[in-house]
PDB file of C-alpha atoms in Angstrom:
ATOM      1  CA  UNK A1454      87.147  -0.644  44.590  1.00 50.00           C
ATOM      2  CA  UNK A1455      83.350  -0.988  44.542  1.00 54.00           C
ATOM      3  CA  UNK A1456      81.240   1.533  42.607  1.00 53.00           C
ATOM      4  CA  UNK A1457      80.007   3.099  45.866  1.00 54.00           C
ATOM      5  CA  UNK A1458      83.524   3.530  47.208  1.00 58.00           C
ATOM      6  CA  UNK A1459      84.696   4.835  43.812  1.00 63.00           C
ATOM      7  CA  UNK A1460      81.914   7.452  43.789  1.00 68.00           C
ATOM      8  CA  UNK A1461      82.786   8.404  47.377  1.00 80.00           C
ATOM      9  CA  UNK A1462      86.457   8.743  46.459  1.00 82.00           C
ATOM     10  CA  UNK A1463      85.634  10.835  43.375  1.00 87.00           C
ATOM     11  CA  UNK A1464      83.683  13.232  45.592  1.00 89.00           C
ATOM     12  CA  UNK A1465      86.516  13.251  48.144  1.00 88.00           C
ATOM     13  CA  UNK A1466      88.991  14.082  45.359  1.00 90.00           C
ATOM     14  CA  UNK A1467      86.849  16.947  44.010  1.00 92.00           C
ATOM     15  CA  UNK A1468      86.383  18.361  47.497  1.00 92.00           C
ATOM     16  CA  UNK A1469      89.879  18.012  48.927  1.00 93.00           C
ATOM     17  CA  UNK A1470      92.256  18.177  45.952  1.00 94.00           C
ATOM     18  CA  UNK A1471      92.371  22.016  45.842  1.00 94.00           C
ATOM     19  CA  UNK A1472      92.843  22.227  49.619  1.00 93.00           C
ATOM     20  CA  UNK A1473      95.571  19.589  49.782  1.00 94.00           C
ATOM     21  CA  UNK A1474      97.317  21.078  46.737  1.00 95.00           C
ATOM     22  CA  UNK A1475      97.307  24.523  48.365  1.00 92.00           C
ATOM     23  CA  UNK A1476      98.648  23.033  51.611  1.00 91.00           C
ATOM     24  CA  UNK A1477     101.469  21.263  49.754  1.00 93.00           C
ATOM     25  CA  UNK A1478     102.279  24.239  47.508  1.00 92.00           C
ATOM     26  CA  UNK A1479     102.620  26.533  50.542  1.00 89.00           C
ATOM     27  CA  UNK A1480     105.260  24.168  51.887  1.00 88.00           C
ATOM     28  CA  UNK A1481     107.034  23.521  48.555  1.00 86.00           C
ATOM     29  CA  UNK A1482     107.839  26.497  46.348  1.00 80.00           C
ATOM     30  CA  UNK A1483     108.011  24.476  43.116  1.00 87.00           C
ATOM     31  CA  UNK A1484     104.620  24.334  41.382  1.00 91.00           C
ATOM     32  CA  UNK A1485     105.631  21.220  39.446  1.00 93.00           C
ATOM     33  CA  UNK A1486     106.793  19.380  42.581  1.00 92.00           C
ATOM     34  CA  UNK A1487     103.651  20.431  44.461  1.00 93.00           C
ATOM     35  CA  UNK A1488     101.457  19.081  41.655  1.00 95.00           C
ATOM     36  CA  UNK A1489     103.371  15.801  41.540  1.00 94.00           C
ATOM     37  CA  UNK A1490     103.333  15.385  45.303  1.00 95.00           C
ATOM     38  CA  UNK A1491      99.602  16.131  45.457  1.00 95.00           C
ATOM     39  CA  UNK A1492      99.079  13.461  42.823  1.00 94.00           C
ATOM     40  CA  UNK A1493     101.094  10.991  44.910  1.00 94.00           C
ATOM     41  CA  UNK A1494      99.041  11.884  47.983  1.00 94.00           C
ATOM     42  CA  UNK A1495      95.759  11.146  46.227  1.00 94.00           C
ATOM     43  CA  UNK A1496      97.211   8.028  44.626  1.00 94.00           C
ATOM     44  CA  UNK A1497      98.040   6.739  48.117  1.00 92.00           C
ATOM     45  CA  UNK A1498      94.633   7.855  49.382  1.00 91.00           C
ATOM     46  CA  UNK A1499      92.947   5.940  46.554  1.00 89.00           C
ATOM     47  CA  UNK A1500      95.011   2.848  47.282  1.00 90.00           C
ATOM     48  CA  UNK A1501      94.190   2.913  51.013  1.00 87.00           C
ATOM     49  CA  UNK A1502      90.645   4.292  50.792  1.00 86.00           C
ATOM     50  CA  UNK A1503      89.052   0.845  51.213  1.00 85.00           C
ATOM     51  CA  UNK A1504      90.891   0.583  54.572  1.00 85.00           C
ATOM     52  CA  UNK A1505      89.926   4.096  55.733  1.00 84.00           C
ATOM     53  CA  UNK A1506      87.827   4.018  58.932  1.00 84.00           C
ATOM     54  CA  UNK A1507      85.581   7.074  59.354  1.00 84.00           C
ATOM     55  CA  UNK A1508      85.220   6.353  63.071  1.00 86.00           C
ATOM     56  CA  UNK A1509      88.928   6.928  63.708  1.00 85.00           C
ATOM     57  CA  UNK A1510      89.369  10.318  62.019  1.00 84.00           C
ATOM     58  CA  UNK A1511      87.778  12.754  59.619  1.00 86.00           C
ATOM     59  CA  UNK A1512      88.615  12.525  55.924  1.00 88.00           C
ATOM     60  CA  UNK A1513      90.502  15.823  56.153  1.00 88.00           C
ATOM     61  CA  UNK A1514      92.646  14.558  59.026  1.00 88.00           C
ATOM     62  CA  UNK A1515      93.365  11.323  57.168  1.00 90.00           C
ATOM     63  CA  UNK A1516      94.422  13.230  54.025  1.00 92.00           C
ATOM     64  CA  UNK A1517      96.624  15.633  56.013  1.00 90.00           C
ATOM     65  CA  UNK A1518      98.365  12.671  57.653  1.00 88.00           C
ATOM     66  CA  UNK A1519      99.113  11.236  54.206  1.00 92.00           C
ATOM     67  CA  UNK A1520     100.196  14.689  52.957  1.00 92.00           C
ATOM     68  CA  UNK A1521     102.535  15.243  55.896  1.00 89.00           C
ATOM     69  CA  UNK A1522     104.067  11.815  55.430  1.00 88.00           C
ATOM     70  CA  UNK A1523     104.712  12.517  51.738  1.00 91.00           C
ATOM     71  CA  UNK A1524     106.078  16.001  52.550  1.00 88.00           C
ATOM     72  CA  UNK A1525     108.532  14.512  55.040  1.00 86.00           C
ATOM     73  CA  UNK A1526     109.722  12.062  52.382  1.00 85.00           C
ATOM     74  CA  UNK A1527     110.052  14.921  49.889  1.00 86.00           C
ATOM     75  CA  UNK A1528     112.097  17.036  52.332  1.00 81.00           C
ATOM     76  CA  UNK A1529     114.319  14.073  53.133  1.00 78.00           C
ATOM     77  CA  UNK A1530     115.048  13.463  49.455  1.00 79.00           C
ATOM     78  CA  UNK A1531     115.590  17.079  48.413  1.00 70.00           C
ATOM     79  CA  UNK A1532     117.585  19.033  50.932  1.00 57.00           C
ATOM     80  CA  UNK A1533     117.546  21.971  48.496  1.00 46.00           C
ATOM     81  CA  UNK A1534     116.790  25.620  49.258  1.00 49.00           C
ATOM     82  CA  UNK A1535     114.087  26.915  46.908  1.00 53.00           C
ATOM     83  CA  UNK A1536     113.639  30.559  45.911  1.00 54.00           C
ATOM     84  CA  UNK A1537     110.441  31.754  44.269  1.00 59.00           C
ATOM     85  CA  UNK A1538     111.604  33.264  40.956  1.00 63.00           C
ATOM     86  CA  UNK A1539     108.482  35.426  40.555  1.00 63.00           C
ATOM     87  CA  UNK A1540     109.065  37.089  43.925  1.00 62.00           C
ATOM     88  CA  UNK A1541     112.719  37.605  43.079  1.00 58.00           C
ATOM     89  CA  UNK A1542     111.747  39.223  39.742  1.00 62.00           C
ATOM     90  CA  UNK A1543     109.313  41.504  41.580  1.00 62.00           C
ATOM     91  CA  UNK A1544     112.025  42.583  43.993  1.00 56.00           C
ATOM     92  CA  UNK A1545     114.396  43.257  41.097  1.00 57.00           C
ATOM     93  CA  UNK A1546     111.787  45.312  39.195  1.00 61.00           C
ATOM     94  CA  UNK A1547     110.720  47.409  42.155  1.00 57.00           C
ATOM     95  CA  UNK A1548     114.170  48.532  43.265  1.00 52.00           C
ATOM     96  CA  UNK A1549     116.003  51.456  41.737  1.00 53.00           C
ATOM     97  CA  UNK A1550     119.279  49.659  41.236  1.00 57.00           C
ATOM     98  CA  UNK A1551     120.620  46.131  41.132  1.00 62.00           C
ATOM     99  CA  UNK A1552     122.616  46.414  44.357  1.00 62.00           C
ATOM    100  CA  UNK A1553     119.494  47.354  46.344  1.00 64.00           C
ATOM    101  CA  UNK A1554     117.537  44.567  44.649  1.00 62.00           C
ATOM    102  CA  UNK A1555     120.115  41.943  45.485  1.00 67.00           C
ATOM    103  CA  UNK A1556     120.354  43.183  49.061  1.00 71.00           C
ATOM    104  CA  UNK A1557     116.564  43.157  49.437  1.00 68.00           C
ATOM    105  CA  UNK A1558     116.309  39.680  47.896  1.00 69.00           C
ATOM    106  CA  UNK A1559     118.997  38.375  50.233  1.00 76.00           C
ATOM    107  CA  UNK A1560     117.256  39.969  53.213  1.00 73.00           C
ATOM    108  CA  UNK A1561     113.909  38.528  52.118  1.00 73.00           C
ATOM    109  CA  UNK A1562     115.436  35.073  51.764  1.00 76.00           C
ATOM    110  CA  UNK A1563     117.141  35.473  55.128  1.00 77.00           C
ATOM    111  CA  UNK A1564     113.795  36.412  56.702  1.00 77.00           C
ATOM    112  CA  UNK A1565     112.159  33.385  55.073  1.00 76.00           C
ATOM    113  CA  UNK A1566     114.929  31.142  56.356  1.00 75.00           C
ATOM    114  CA  UNK A1567     114.532  32.488  59.895  1.00 76.00           C
ATOM    115  CA  UNK A1568     110.754  32.005  59.738  1.00 78.00           C
ATOM    116  CA  UNK A1569     111.143  28.508  58.298  1.00 77.00           C
ATOM    117  CA  UNK A1570     113.669  27.604  61.003  1.00 78.00           C
ATOM    118  CA  UNK A1571     111.365  28.964  63.681  1.00 81.00           C
ATOM    119  CA  UNK A1572     108.412  27.075  62.238  1.00 82.00           C
ATOM    120  CA  UNK A1573     110.498  23.895  62.086  1.00 82.00           C
ATOM    121  CA  UNK A1574     111.300  24.195  65.813  1.00 84.00           C
ATOM    122  CA  UNK A1575     107.608  23.967  66.700  1.00 87.00           C
ATOM    123  CA  UNK A1576     106.154  20.581  67.503  1.00 92.00           C
ATOM    124  CA  UNK A1577     104.234  18.955  64.639  1.00 88.00           C
ATOM    125  CA  UNK A1578     100.781  19.834  65.999  1.00 90.00           C
ATOM    126  CA  UNK A1579     101.666  23.516  66.512  1.00 92.00           C
ATOM    127  CA  UNK A1580     103.370  23.719  63.125  1.00 88.00           C
ATOM    128  CA  UNK A1581     100.317  22.256  61.381  1.00 88.00           C
ATOM    129  CA  UNK A1582      98.024  24.675  63.236  1.00 90.00           C
ATOM    130  CA  UNK A1583     100.163  27.682  62.225  1.00 89.00           C
ATOM    131  CA  UNK A1584     100.329  26.576  58.584  1.00 85.00           C
ATOM    132  CA  UNK A1585      96.588  25.956  58.415  1.00 87.00           C
ATOM    133  CA  UNK A1586      95.760  29.292  60.076  1.00 89.00           C
ATOM    134  CA  UNK A1587      98.259  31.705  58.549  1.00 85.00           C
ATOM    135  CA  UNK A1588      99.085  30.109  55.201  1.00 80.00           C
ATOM    136  CA  UNK A1589      95.770  28.503  54.289  1.00 82.00           C
ATOM    137  CA  UNK A1590      93.451  30.891  56.198  1.00 84.00           C
ATOM    138  CA  UNK A1591      91.561  28.169  58.054  1.00 87.00           C
ATOM    139  CA  UNK A1592      89.325  29.179  60.944  1.00 89.00           C
ATOM    140  CA  UNK A1593      89.968  27.801  64.428  1.00 91.00           C
ATOM    141  CA  UNK A1594      86.948  25.525  63.989  1.00 90.00           C
ATOM    142  CA  UNK A1595      88.300  24.117  60.705  1.00 87.00           C
ATOM    143  CA  UNK A1596      91.741  23.569  62.227  1.00 90.00           C
ATOM    144  CA  UNK A1597      90.130  21.848  65.215  1.00 90.00           C
ATOM    145  CA  UNK A1598      88.406  19.456  62.830  1.00 85.00           C
ATOM    146  CA  UNK A1599      91.655  18.673  60.995  1.00 85.00           C
ATOM    147  CA  UNK A1600      93.653  18.209  64.208  1.00 87.00           C
ATOM    148  CA  UNK A1601      90.787  16.465  66.014  1.00 87.00           C
ATOM    149  CA  UNK A1602      90.550  18.824  68.991  1.00 91.00           C
ATOM    150  CA  UNK A1603      88.452  21.788  70.162  1.00 94.00           C
ATOM    151  CA  UNK A1604      88.601  25.280  68.688  1.00 90.00           C
ATOM    152  CA  UNK A1605      89.492  26.636  72.157  1.00 94.00           C
ATOM    153  CA  UNK A1606      92.488  24.331  72.272  1.00 95.00           C
ATOM    154  CA  UNK A1607      93.500  25.506  68.790  1.00 94.00           C
ATOM    155  CA  UNK A1608      93.487  29.120  69.984  1.00 95.00           C
ATOM    156  CA  UNK A1609      95.783  28.144  72.872  1.00 95.00           C
ATOM    157  CA  UNK A1610      98.065  26.158  70.536  1.00 94.00           C
ATOM    158  CA  UNK A1611      98.279  29.108  68.106  1.00 94.00           C
ATOM    159  CA  UNK A1612      98.921  31.623  70.877  1.00 93.00           C
ATOM    160  CA  UNK A1613     101.737  29.541  72.336  1.00 94.00           C
ATOM    161  CA  UNK A1614     103.201  28.793  68.915  1.00 91.00           C
ATOM    162  CA  UNK A1615     103.258  32.476  67.939  1.00 89.00           C
ATOM    163  CA  UNK A1616     104.812  33.427  71.272  1.00 90.00           C
ATOM    164  CA  UNK A1617     107.479  30.750  70.790  1.00 88.00           C
ATOM    165  CA  UNK A1618     108.158  31.904  67.224  1.00 85.00           C
ATOM    166  CA  UNK A1619     108.318  35.556  68.290  1.00 85.00           C
ATOM    167  CA  UNK A1620     110.831  34.729  71.010  1.00 83.00           C
ATOM    168  CA  UNK A1621     112.757  32.516  68.622  1.00 78.00           C
ATOM    169  CA  UNK A1622     112.937  35.070  65.844  1.00 77.00           C
ATOM    170  CA  UNK A1623     113.499  38.149  68.016  1.00 73.00           C
ATOM    171  CA  UNK A1624     113.361  40.702  65.211  1.00 54.00           C
ATOM    172  CA  UNK A1625     115.128  43.469  67.090  1.00 41.00           C
ATOM    173  CA  UNK A1626     117.562  44.446  64.366  1.00 45.00           C
ATOM    174  CA  UNK A1627     116.770  47.870  62.906  1.00 37.00           C
ATOM    175  CA  UNK A1628     118.001  46.655  59.530  1.00 42.00           C
ATOM    176  CA  UNK A1629     115.296  44.002  59.401  1.00 48.00           C
ATOM    177  CA  UNK A1630     112.586  46.468  60.411  1.00 49.00           C
ATOM    178  CA  UNK A1631     113.756  48.863  57.702  1.00 47.00           C
ATOM    179  CA  UNK A1632     113.427  46.125  55.088  1.00 45.00           C
ATOM    180  CA  UNK A1633     110.054  44.963  56.426  1.00 50.00           C
ATOM    181  CA  UNK A1634     108.501  48.439  56.347  1.00 48.00           C
ATOM    182  CA  UNK A1635     110.123  49.607  53.105  1.00 44.00           C
TER     183      UNK A1635
END
């Protein structure tokens, strides 16, 4: 890689590493796996950076494509359900007895599973928009840049995705509402 390209890539790494890591970590509960996968993403980006064509997509879009490809490979390899231990400890500490804690933890995991299933049913573009908006707090304009569309279109995509998820989840059970508002 030429010195100019190396300097460009160093700047790209400094700018996008925290964002890509956060994106990956929101989708993988294991900090260690998220760090490793982010490293693999930037390793691939470094390898293919000389071939990157700025006229075809923004740098962010290009990195998210690489990240999504690596995430798909990760999911394929590790069909394992992950539970965040810190959240589980918090649930156990906050409840008055173990039975309530276990029940709350199971309900929380069940809610996560339902949300994850609902998110998985969305098409890739809608899923990426929802993750960027509600997990990474991107604005519609930022999401539009990543997905290479207009911010108005992003608002429509998000509205339809949320409506689809709401219909899919259908949280009508009083037991769920009791746990949510506890």
